[in-house]
Amino acid sequence: MRICFSLFCFILFVSGCSSQDPDNEKFEVVYTIEDIEMEEAEKNETQQLTIAIVPKQINIPYFNAVKEGALEAGEDLGVNVIYTGPTFTDASQQILIIKDLIKQHVDVIAISANDPEKLAPILLEAKDKGIKVITWDADTIPEARDFFINMVDPETLGRHLMDILAWNTDEEGEFAILTGPLSAANLNEWLHWIKVQQEEYYPNMKLVDTVAHDDDPHRAYVLAKELLIAHPNLKGIIGNSSEGPPAAAQAVKEAQKEGEVAVVGLSPPNQMNEFLKDGSAQVVTLWSPKKLGYLTVALAKNALNHIEPYDHQEIAGVGKIRVKSDMVIMGEPIDFTKENVDQYDF
Amino acid sequence: MTFNWLNFRNYRLRTKLIVTYVLLTVIPMSLLGYIAYSQYTKSIEEQVGEYIPKLLEQANENIANQVSEISHLPDLLYNSSQVVGVLRKDAHQNRSSLLQDEFTINSYLSRTYINGGNPDILGVFVVSKNRVYESVKVPYRNFDLSNYSIPYGQNIELQGTEGMYILPKQTTLQFDGNPPFILLMKQLTDLENRTNLGTILIAVEVTFLKDVITKLTDKGEANLWLMDQHGHIIYHTDKNLIGTIDDDFINYPIQKGSFRTTTEKSNKLISIHSIEETGWTLVHSIEAKNLTERTDLVRNATIIAFLGFVVVSTVISILLAWNVSSPLNRLIKLMKRVEQGNFNVDLSIETKDEVGMLANSFNSMVMEIKDLIRDKYQIELKQKEAELYALQSQINPHFMYNTLETIAMAVEDDEKETVVQMVTLLGRMLRFSISNRETLVSISEELMQTVDYLTIQKIRFEDKIDFVVHEEIDARKYYTPKFILQPIVENAVKYGYVYGRITTIEITISIIENPDTRVEEVVFLIKDNGPGIKEEVLDNIQVLLESDPMGKRDSSFGLINVHARITMSFGNGFGLRVSSFPGQGTEVEIRIPALDAGNEGENNELEKN
């Protein structure tokens, strides 16, 4: 009987081992997968991130469209976006603005650089302070930033600009290029590829002049008029900066040379709508600056979360991006003609 | 408990041994088996509990990949600038161009989605600025724009640019055949203009989930289901549960891993994995008994082996207990026989163990006792024989003296004849008493002795004593112990004689059959007509008669002497009975077994024992 009793006790003890679980009565955890990444991601989301977007200059339609996109992204992604830039394309003003942003302890500075060399020291200083620096639209020297967000592949764009001019001039005759600030790296690269394309495929065409207008609409207009006067046989003008084509179209229109002098280039559709429709400009090509703004903010946020951009990455609200070494390419340029220009609003 | 324990202590040794052996083997073995089995099944559960979440993780990633593929389906729309162009237009156009637009988009939807790569797409709907474009694989009904839990349509502002999923049964939309589907609803954003183009809804049959999930339930024992972050079941291996809500979902203790139910009747092992990409949770639930199915063979084999072992060990324990207890039982039986007086016992046990030693001790003890008893018995017997001889050879010296006195007086009176008669009688008596040492004599001889005595007394008392002998048997044929009749008669003369009147002694010898034992008995009846015996003296005599015959051997009572000898020789059923009535005389009855010539030898032998 004593044996029975001790046996009973022992069984109680044994069965007691498995049934003790004061925390959760209904379920007994057998195995748990540790999950650390989730916590980290959550931690980062709780902080309010501030991303500063610095354009080459404010108050031109192109950069206004960028601002719209950037702010939209800020709202979508839950980050604070500061959009600030110089009133005209000037590197020293941008330096001052960046100094101010460093004082504000922003998390990211995304800049469209007016001068790749001059801006480098201040951007390096910002990097030293732990601020992420990326560039968009116009690059600096590679050391001064993490990566560069390019709208389109410069080679593709340069060659395409040359192509659309050629289509509208029957691949022959003189043409001129109306470019923005000479210091802007992106414009110079496009310029290079325009020339390469012309030399490769269009031997009957001749680049007669290249003038820079520093993205000042009025100066561009003046320069365009001078071009028309200086080169009476001019068959076409390429504006490789957003203020170029409208100025050129305006000048052509005023000179009543619609159709005689083809105007192509890079410019937002809204600015060119009228000119495209009345025939003073034939084709302009561009990307969506809104999309660019959106992408810049999205990639800036990703960079803060240690997600570096990679080739074929899917960015919500933008689509797939391409990456070539440390350069992000947003997509392909869009051609605007009088048929489709109404579809676009920037 | 104490009471029971005491009870147990009183159980038979064999029972105790068997119980102890059985407990000693069965308990440790069953405990060992139980612990081993439970640990084994537990470790299986743990292994499975660790293994399945990993499977689930893969499956979930697979699902997430497919879902992400699905979530990219709306982007196909952007590939067509024509379609995007139509969507960018507003609805205020003439009918023909509206219809043209509809044709454009519907045919693009059919091309891209319905006839495209993904066979699971049931239908695509694009809602844009009060226009609805659609392309479906199977007919549908109840596509009611206003009836969704969240407002949508041209004014929809979905948070972020991710699509959202309308899960099975959350929409009234139904396709023919009622296939379960998820409805991906995604805002169409004009990427260039950053404006809202409308909403695309893609109904995707959950076949892709089925493919992934069915792979995990190879035997169909497990239940698998996929649910969203609110416990809404998107897919379930039990089709009826698709679209319902798992009530336990909020109670699940972990998001990734395995746990066991403890409250339900049959324990289930639930493995769970939730993935961030979709926010969906894949659950695998299997009854524990299914997991341990394969171990059941092991368990059954173990149980059979265990039972076999128990039987064997029980048999062994019974044999062992039997081995110990059966000699003891034999010992007990033999002891009982010894107790009853039978010393001819032998506990033959060959073994050399304690039991064997006990048996040897017992045997030697019994032998010793037997010897002791025999020695004592024989001594006693010899003593008794000596006493008997002494008793039977007693001739009262008074009688001798009186007789010789009477003879002397007769000589004085010169009664020659009388003297001769008396001397002859006395001589015959003396010869009878000393001549042979046989204990048994024929009744006629015994009677003659008595008659001789009475004759002498009669002469002595000058006919004041008379006697009659009724001899109803052939006295020569039957035998009797010596000296049983004469002492009684002597007694009757002694106490029956009353001065002044004639005392008559009547001797009757008869043979009767004892009604109880059916044995013939010889009865001597000696009656006198004396004064009888006083009641208290009679009682005293009765007491003496009933007491140990050997006790009062020095008693002067011839009665006791005779009685003692008869009972000693023949047993208690025989002996003397005295009855007396004051004033009427005394009657003494002597009862002995009928000993005829045929069984005289036998009785002699009996007497010698």
XYZ file of C-alpha atoms in Angstrom, chain A residues 73-305:
233
model
C 6.139 60.948 -51.359
C 6.724 62.524 -47.959
C 3.049 62.133 -47.223
C 2.873 58.588 -48.613
C 5.943 57.342 -46.816
C 5.433 59.237 -43.593
C 8.613 61.279 -43.695
C 9.166 64.942 -43.243
C 10.275 66.588 -46.522
C 11.982 69.973 -46.592
C 12.098 71.457 -50.062
C 14.488 74.355 -50.225
C 16.777 75.779 -52.888
C 18.347 78.906 -54.336
C 16.298 81.389 -56.306
C 18.669 81.058 -59.218
C 21.182 78.453 -60.229
C 24.089 79.292 -58.048
C 26.414 76.909 -56.275
C 27.357 79.293 -53.482
C 23.718 79.806 -52.556
C 23.277 76.070 -52.442
C 26.276 75.863 -50.087
C 24.596 78.295 -47.706
C 21.388 76.339 -47.831
C 23.230 73.113 -47.055
C 25.014 74.724 -44.119
C 21.643 75.690 -42.781
C 20.305 72.156 -43.313
C 23.280 70.703 -41.434
C 22.371 72.925 -38.491
C 18.829 71.639 -38.639
C 20.144 68.073 -38.304
C 18.228 66.700 -41.209
C 18.663 62.991 -41.914
C 19.183 63.172 -45.648
C 20.237 65.868 -48.027
C 19.270 65.177 -51.632
C 20.676 67.772 -53.918
C 20.606 68.633 -57.566
C 24.046 70.196 -57.714
C 24.725 73.371 -59.604
C 28.453 72.669 -59.532
C 29.987 69.264 -58.919
C 33.313 70.610 -57.602
C 32.270 73.571 -55.517
C 29.633 71.740 -53.582
C 31.804 68.800 -52.710
C 33.425 70.200 -49.492
C 30.172 71.172 -47.833
C 28.573 67.881 -48.781
C 31.547 66.016 -47.305
C 31.106 68.057 -44.145
C 27.455 67.023 -44.022
C 28.488 63.406 -44.484
C 30.901 63.722 -41.569
C 28.019 64.894 -39.424
C 26.241 61.621 -40.184
C 23.902 63.042 -42.745
C 23.190 60.906 -45.761
C 23.954 62.730 -48.969
C 22.512 61.741 -52.288
C 22.288 63.640 -55.515
C 19.568 63.746 -58.086
C 19.089 65.460 -61.443
C 22.655 66.836 -61.431
C 25.547 64.995 -59.843
C 28.561 66.070 -57.842
C 31.877 64.294 -57.685
C 31.235 60.709 -56.540
C 33.131 61.076 -53.220
C 30.708 63.718 -51.981
C 27.558 61.570 -52.119
C 26.315 58.021 -51.674
C 24.569 57.652 -54.986
C 23.146 59.693 -57.769
C 19.591 59.515 -58.990
C 19.561 60.136 -62.676
C 16.301 60.570 -64.535
C 17.429 58.796 -67.635
C 20.557 57.213 -68.942
C 22.570 60.225 -70.188
C 23.715 58.315 -73.244
C 20.159 57.335 -74.123
C 18.911 60.831 -73.553
C 21.691 62.568 -75.450
C 21.346 60.274 -78.420
C 17.547 60.553 -78.290
C 17.663 64.354 -78.313
C 19.805 64.198 -81.403
C 17.437 61.666 -82.981
C 14.282 63.722 -82.487
C 15.943 66.717 -84.040
C 17.074 64.633 -86.970
C 13.530 63.318 -87.558
C 12.281 66.877 -87.818
C 15.036 68.190 -90.102
C 15.297 65.272 -92.531
C 18.716 64.516 -91.123
C 20.399 67.513 -92.642
C 21.261 71.171 -92.076
C 22.697 73.336 -89.343
C 21.545 73.234 -85.753
C 22.348 74.894 -82.473
C 22.171 73.856 -78.860
C 20.727 75.985 -76.126
C 22.096 74.650 -72.875
C 21.772 75.586 -69.220
C 24.615 76.388 -66.824
C 27.892 75.210 -68.260
C 28.912 73.980 -64.848
C 26.000 71.512 -64.638
C 27.440 68.042 -65.061
C 24.317 66.401 -66.449
C 23.842 68.956 -69.219
C 27.425 68.557 -70.322
C 27.129 64.820 -70.480
C 23.997 65.007 -72.611
C 25.764 67.489 -74.785
C 28.539 65.017 -75.239
C 26.212 62.253 -76.332
C 24.297 64.582 -78.668
C 27.546 65.244 -80.453
C 28.519 61.586 -80.505
C 25.196 60.614 -82.045
C 25.421 63.321 -84.657
C 28.904 62.276 -85.666
C 27.947 58.627 -85.852
C 24.705 58.806 -87.778
C 24.031 62.255 -89.155
C 26.979 63.417 -91.278
C 24.780 65.889 -93.128
C 23.987 67.813 -90.002
C 26.212 70.425 -88.474
C 26.318 71.856 -84.983
C 26.925 75.554 -85.508
C 26.654 76.939 -82.008
C 26.198 76.015 -78.363
C 25.038 78.717 -75.993
C 24.441 78.596 -72.253
C 21.626 80.468 -70.528
C 21.920 79.415 -66.842
C 18.216 78.390 -66.797
C 17.115 81.975 -66.859
C 13.976 82.095 -69.081
C 14.598 85.620 -70.237
C 18.282 85.097 -71.016
C 17.406 81.942 -72.853
C 14.861 83.810 -74.943
C 17.455 86.459 -75.797
C 20.056 83.860 -76.684
C 17.562 82.044 -78.918
C 16.724 85.169 -80.788
C 20.412 85.899 -81.301
C 20.921 82.384 -82.638
C 18.188 82.807 -85.209
C 19.701 86.021 -86.354
C 23.269 84.793 -86.336
C 22.493 81.646 -88.282
C 19.912 82.336 -90.978
C 20.262 78.763 -92.325
C 19.588 77.246 -88.987
C 17.341 74.185 -89.355
C 16.934 73.268 -85.728
C 17.522 74.094 -82.084
C 18.015 71.588 -79.301
C 17.287 72.873 -75.833
C 18.895 70.418 -73.461
C 17.742 72.285 -70.364
C 14.119 72.864 -69.423
C 14.142 76.617 -70.118
C 15.702 76.180 -73.550
C 12.876 74.822 -75.724
C 10.201 77.317 -74.595
C 12.589 80.210 -75.208
C 13.587 78.792 -78.576
C 9.954 78.123 -79.571
C 9.007 81.635 -78.548
C 11.845 83.056 -80.640
C 10.957 80.868 -83.651
C 7.318 81.848 -83.317
C 8.165 85.489 -83.147
C 10.459 85.152 -86.142
C 7.558 83.339 -87.904
C 9.819 80.504 -88.736
C 7.463 77.777 -87.485
C 8.242 74.649 -89.443
C 11.408 76.059 -90.879
C 13.370 75.823 -87.669
C 12.604 72.730 -85.699
C 12.601 73.132 -81.920
C 13.205 70.034 -79.821
C 14.687 69.477 -76.398
C 14.077 68.848 -72.780
C 11.148 70.693 -71.270
C 8.017 69.999 -69.284
C 4.854 69.511 -71.399
C 2.864 72.265 -69.682
C 5.403 74.872 -70.665
C 5.513 73.572 -74.199
C 1.840 72.759 -74.684
C 1.038 75.865 -76.626
C 4.191 75.794 -78.737
C 3.717 72.162 -79.640
C 0.149 72.768 -80.691
C 0.873 75.820 -82.826
C 3.824 74.141 -84.503
C 6.550 76.396 -83.154
C 8.016 73.340 -81.440
C 7.921 69.792 -82.733
C 8.902 67.347 -79.998
C 10.085 67.792 -76.495
C 11.191 64.970 -74.364
C 11.401 64.695 -70.632
C 10.807 62.479 -67.688
C 8.290 63.184 -65.038
C 9.920 65.566 -62.569
C 7.139 64.694 -60.137
C 8.209 61.109 -60.361
C 11.797 62.201 -59.852
C 10.850 64.054 -56.683
C 8.911 61.071 -55.473
C 11.703 58.654 -56.254
C 14.307 60.832 -54.575
C 12.368 60.890 -51.320
C 11.605 57.178 -51.549
C 15.262 56.282 -52.115
C 16.378 58.684 -49.401
C 14.122 56.950 -46.939
C 15.327 53.550 -48.067
C 18.925 54.696 -47.625
C 18.148 55.638 -44.029
C 16.734 52.148 -43.529
